[in-house]
């Protein structure tokens, strides 16, 4: 049994040593997909916790449909807490926010109402797919 454990340990060490450095030190990239602003404060809390545990993570929050509402000026959660301060805090920690232009147009929302920390993208769902397939972001749906 001891011989088996020793061989297994040697195989693990050899596998790690043989792995390319890029596989070991891979950049952590995550897209948080928000489709309902009723969940936004919880999602922002998840993002904050994620950064506390992994400060170098690259995080993008992509919104569409009712999920964009927290990224509009004067938006508040159900308890009356404004979102803009939390969005600004996370933006200062390099979190990127994306708002779906299709949603803005369908709901006839003026682009000027979008918080300055957010970028408008043509399509929220297309942005999520692009980040996953082309930029290898992990997907989280809070």
PDB file of C-alpha atoms in Angstrom, residues 1-128:
ATOM      1  CA  UNK A   1       0.000   0.000   0.000  1.00  0.00           C
ATOM      2  CA  UNK A   2       2.872   2.364   0.838  1.00  0.00           C
ATOM      3  CA  UNK A   3       4.428   1.688  -2.562  1.00  0.00           C
ATOM      4  CA  UNK A   4       1.131   2.640  -4.273  1.00  0.00           C
ATOM      5  CA  UNK A   5       0.963   5.958  -2.369  1.00  0.00           C
ATOM      6  CA  UNK A   6       4.573   6.760  -3.211  1.00  0.00           C
ATOM      7  CA  UNK A   7       4.011   6.004  -6.900  1.00  0.00           C
ATOM      8  CA  UNK A   8       0.833   8.125  -6.932  1.00  0.00           C
ATOM      9  CA  UNK A   9       2.670  11.035  -5.317  1.00  0.00           C
ATOM     10  CA  UNK A  10       5.504  10.776  -7.847  1.00  0.00           C
ATOM     11  CA  UNK A  11       2.981  10.760 -10.715  1.00  0.00           C
ATOM     12  CA  UNK A  12       1.262  13.910  -9.380  1.00  0.00           C
ATOM     13  CA  UNK A  13       4.579  15.724  -8.986  1.00  0.00           C
ATOM     14  CA  UNK A  14       5.623  14.675 -12.493  1.00  0.00           C
ATOM     15  CA  UNK A  15       2.320  15.836 -13.974  1.00  0.00           C
ATOM     16  CA  UNK A  16       2.600  19.250 -12.308  1.00  0.00           C
ATOM     17  CA  UNK A  17       6.216  19.613 -13.394  1.00  0.00           C
ATOM     18  CA  UNK A  18       5.332  18.669 -16.974  1.00  0.00           C
ATOM     19  CA  UNK A  19       2.369  21.069 -17.193  1.00  0.00           C
ATOM     20  CA  UNK A  20       3.022  24.278 -19.093  1.00  0.00           C
ATOM     21  CA  UNK A  21       3.438  27.344 -16.907  1.00  0.00           C
ATOM     22  CA  UNK A  22       0.406  28.943 -18.571  1.00  0.00           C
ATOM     23  CA  UNK A  23      -1.806  26.108 -17.328  1.00  0.00           C
ATOM     24  CA  UNK A  24      -0.615  26.554 -13.758  1.00  0.00           C
ATOM     25  CA  UNK A  25      -0.802  30.352 -13.637  1.00  0.00           C
ATOM     26  CA  UNK A  26      -3.971  30.730 -15.701  1.00  0.00           C
ATOM     27  CA  UNK A  27      -5.759  34.033 -15.406  1.00  0.00           C
ATOM     28  CA  UNK A  28      -9.098  33.824 -13.597  1.00  0.00           C
ATOM     29  CA  UNK A  29     -11.820  35.366 -15.757  1.00  0.00           C
ATOM     30  CA  UNK A  30     -15.496  35.243 -14.806  1.00  0.00           C
ATOM     31  CA  UNK A  31     -18.709  36.618 -16.294  1.00  0.00           C
ATOM     32  CA  UNK A  32     -21.610  37.190 -13.925  1.00  0.00           C
ATOM     33  CA  UNK A  33     -24.908  37.111 -15.843  1.00  0.00           C
ATOM     34  CA  UNK A  34     -27.659  39.265 -14.297  1.00  0.00           C
ATOM     35  CA  UNK A  35     -31.121  39.043 -15.864  1.00  0.00           C
ATOM     36  CA  UNK A  36     -33.210  40.355 -12.955  1.00  0.00           C
ATOM     37  CA  UNK A  37     -32.348  43.404 -10.870  1.00  0.00           C
ATOM     38  CA  UNK A  38     -34.250  41.892  -7.940  1.00  0.00           C
ATOM     39  CA  UNK A  39     -31.114  39.708  -7.586  1.00  0.00           C
ATOM     40  CA  UNK A  40     -28.638  42.515  -8.273  1.00  0.00           C
ATOM     41  CA  UNK A  41     -27.584  43.369  -4.709  1.00  0.00           C
ATOM     42  CA  UNK A  42     -26.967  39.679  -4.031  1.00  0.00           C
ATOM     43  CA  UNK A  43     -25.002  39.375  -7.277  1.00  0.00           C
ATOM     44  CA  UNK A  44     -22.907  42.426  -6.386  1.00  0.00           C
ATOM     45  CA  UNK A  45     -22.249  40.886  -2.974  1.00  0.00           C
ATOM     46  CA  UNK A  46     -21.097  37.699  -4.732  1.00  0.00           C
ATOM     47  CA  UNK A  47     -18.752  39.743  -6.917  1.00  0.00           C
ATOM     48  CA  UNK A  48     -17.334  41.536  -3.859  1.00  0.00           C
ATOM     49  CA  UNK A  49     -16.798  38.210  -2.056  1.00  0.00           C
ATOM     50  CA  UNK A  50     -15.200  36.758  -5.185  1.00  0.00           C
ATOM     51  CA  UNK A  51     -12.724  39.644  -5.348  1.00  0.00           C
ATOM     52  CA  UNK A  52     -11.968  39.363  -1.633  1.00  0.00           C
ATOM     53  CA  UNK A  53     -11.033  35.715  -2.156  1.00  0.00           C
ATOM     54  CA  UNK A  54      -9.338  36.245  -5.523  1.00  0.00           C
ATOM     55  CA  UNK A  55      -8.267  39.902  -5.899  1.00  0.00           C
ATOM     56  CA  UNK A  56      -6.690  39.426  -9.338  1.00  0.00           C
ATOM     57  CA  UNK A  57      -9.811  37.914 -10.920  1.00  0.00           C
ATOM     58  CA  UNK A  58     -11.096  39.670 -14.026  1.00  0.00           C
ATOM     59  CA  UNK A  59     -14.851  40.026 -13.596  1.00  0.00           C
ATOM     60  CA  UNK A  60     -17.451  41.262 -16.070  1.00  0.00           C
ATOM     61  CA  UNK A  61     -21.103  41.706 -15.074  1.00  0.00           C
ATOM     62  CA  UNK A  62     -23.358  41.418 -18.125  1.00  0.00           C
ATOM     63  CA  UNK A  63     -26.990  42.514 -17.895  1.00  0.00           C
ATOM     64  CA  UNK A  64     -30.049  42.366 -20.125  1.00  0.00           C
ATOM     65  CA  UNK A  65     -33.807  42.449 -19.747  1.00  0.00           C
ATOM     66  CA  UNK A  66     -34.896  43.489 -16.253  1.00  0.00           C
ATOM     67  CA  UNK A  67     -31.302  42.875 -15.157  1.00  0.00           C
ATOM     68  CA  UNK A  68     -30.207  46.272 -16.481  1.00  0.00           C
ATOM     69  CA  UNK A  69     -32.343  48.264 -14.045  1.00  0.00           C
ATOM     70  CA  UNK A  70     -29.724  48.465 -11.298  1.00  0.00           C
ATOM     71  CA  UNK A  71     -27.305  50.093 -13.749  1.00  0.00           C
ATOM     72  CA  UNK A  72     -29.638  53.023 -14.419  1.00  0.00           C
ATOM     73  CA  UNK A  73     -29.274  56.357 -12.637  1.00  0.00           C
ATOM     74  CA  UNK A  74     -31.172  56.688  -9.349  1.00  0.00           C
ATOM     75  CA  UNK A  75     -31.815  52.913  -9.149  1.00  0.00           C
ATOM     76  CA  UNK A  76     -32.426  51.552  -5.642  1.00  0.00           C
ATOM     77  CA  UNK A  77     -32.975  48.094  -4.240  1.00  0.00           C
ATOM     78  CA  UNK A  78     -36.197  47.042  -2.455  1.00  0.00           C
ATOM     79  CA  UNK A  79     -34.855  48.533   0.791  1.00  0.00           C
ATOM     80  CA  UNK A  80     -34.148  51.908  -0.799  1.00  0.00           C
ATOM     81  CA  UNK A  81     -30.382  51.427  -0.985  1.00  0.00           C
ATOM     82  CA  UNK A  82     -28.852  53.022  -4.084  1.00  0.00           C
ATOM     83  CA  UNK A  83     -26.883  50.788  -6.427  1.00  0.00           C
ATOM     84  CA  UNK A  84     -24.563  53.459  -7.803  1.00  0.00           C
ATOM     85  CA  UNK A  85     -22.176  53.484  -4.809  1.00  0.00           C
ATOM     86  CA  UNK A  86     -21.736  49.702  -4.914  1.00  0.00           C
ATOM     87  CA  UNK A  87     -21.268  49.747  -8.699  1.00  0.00           C
ATOM     88  CA  UNK A  88     -18.674  52.513  -8.379  1.00  0.00           C
ATOM     89  CA  UNK A  89     -16.827  50.632  -5.611  1.00  0.00           C
ATOM     90  CA  UNK A  90     -16.630  47.471  -7.733  1.00  0.00           C
ATOM     91  CA  UNK A  91     -15.700  49.443 -10.826  1.00  0.00           C
ATOM     92  CA  UNK A  92     -12.807  50.901  -8.821  1.00  0.00           C
ATOM     93  CA  UNK A  93     -11.754  47.278  -8.248  1.00  0.00           C
ATOM     94  CA  UNK A  94     -11.694  46.755 -12.038  1.00  0.00           C
ATOM     95  CA  UNK A  95     -15.059  45.025 -12.369  1.00  0.00           C
ATOM     96  CA  UNK A  96     -16.576  45.768 -15.790  1.00  0.00           C
ATOM     97  CA  UNK A  97     -20.316  46.292 -16.264  1.00  0.00           C
ATOM     98  CA  UNK A  98     -22.109  45.735 -19.576  1.00  0.00           C
ATOM     99  CA  UNK A  99     -25.672  46.771 -20.486  1.00  0.00           C
ATOM    100  CA  UNK A 100     -27.661  45.331 -23.400  1.00  0.00           C
ATOM    101  CA  UNK A 101     -28.563  47.900 -26.055  1.00  0.00           C
ATOM    102  CA  UNK A 102     -31.373  45.657 -27.346  1.00  0.00           C
ATOM    103  CA  UNK A 103     -33.018  45.998 -23.934  1.00  0.00           C
ATOM    104  CA  UNK A 104     -32.549  49.768 -23.894  1.00  0.00           C
ATOM    105  CA  UNK A 105     -34.156  50.072 -27.322  1.00  0.00           C
ATOM    106  CA  UNK A 106     -37.012  47.641 -26.628  1.00  0.00           C
ATOM    107  CA  UNK A 107     -37.869  49.424 -23.392  1.00  0.00           C
ATOM    108  CA  UNK A 108     -37.249  52.883 -24.874  1.00  0.00           C
ATOM    109  CA  UNK A 109     -34.722  53.792 -22.161  1.00  0.00           C
ATOM    110  CA  UNK A 110     -32.456  56.746 -22.896  1.00  0.00           C
ATOM    111  CA  UNK A 111     -28.805  55.647 -23.018  1.00  0.00           C
ATOM    112  CA  UNK A 112     -27.938  58.695 -20.887  1.00  0.00           C
ATOM    113  CA  UNK A 113     -29.633  56.986 -17.919  1.00  0.00           C
ATOM    114  CA  UNK A 114     -26.996  54.211 -17.865  1.00  0.00           C
ATOM    115  CA  UNK A 115     -24.420  54.691 -15.091  1.00  0.00           C
ATOM    116  CA  UNK A 116     -21.056  55.937 -16.368  1.00  0.00           C
ATOM    117  CA  UNK A 117     -19.319  52.813 -14.990  1.00  0.00           C
ATOM    118  CA  UNK A 118     -21.255  50.643 -17.470  1.00  0.00           C
ATOM    119  CA  UNK A 119     -20.588  50.049 -21.152  1.00  0.00           C
ATOM    120  CA  UNK A 120     -23.445  49.508 -23.580  1.00  0.00           C
ATOM    121  CA  UNK A 121     -23.030  46.433 -25.777  1.00  0.00           C
ATOM    122  CA  UNK A 122     -25.204  45.515 -28.786  1.00  0.00           C
ATOM    123  CA  UNK A 123     -26.634  42.382 -27.139  1.00  0.00           C
ATOM    124  CA  UNK A 124     -26.291  41.105 -23.577  1.00  0.00           C
ATOM    125  CA  UNK A 125     -26.698  37.443 -24.494  1.00  0.00           C
ATOM    126  CA  UNK A 126     -24.245  37.767 -27.371  1.00  0.00           C
ATOM    127  CA  UNK A 127     -21.758  39.405 -24.979  1.00  0.00           C
ATOM    128  CA  UNK A 128     -22.075  36.504 -22.522  1.00  0.00           C
TER     129      UNK A 128
END
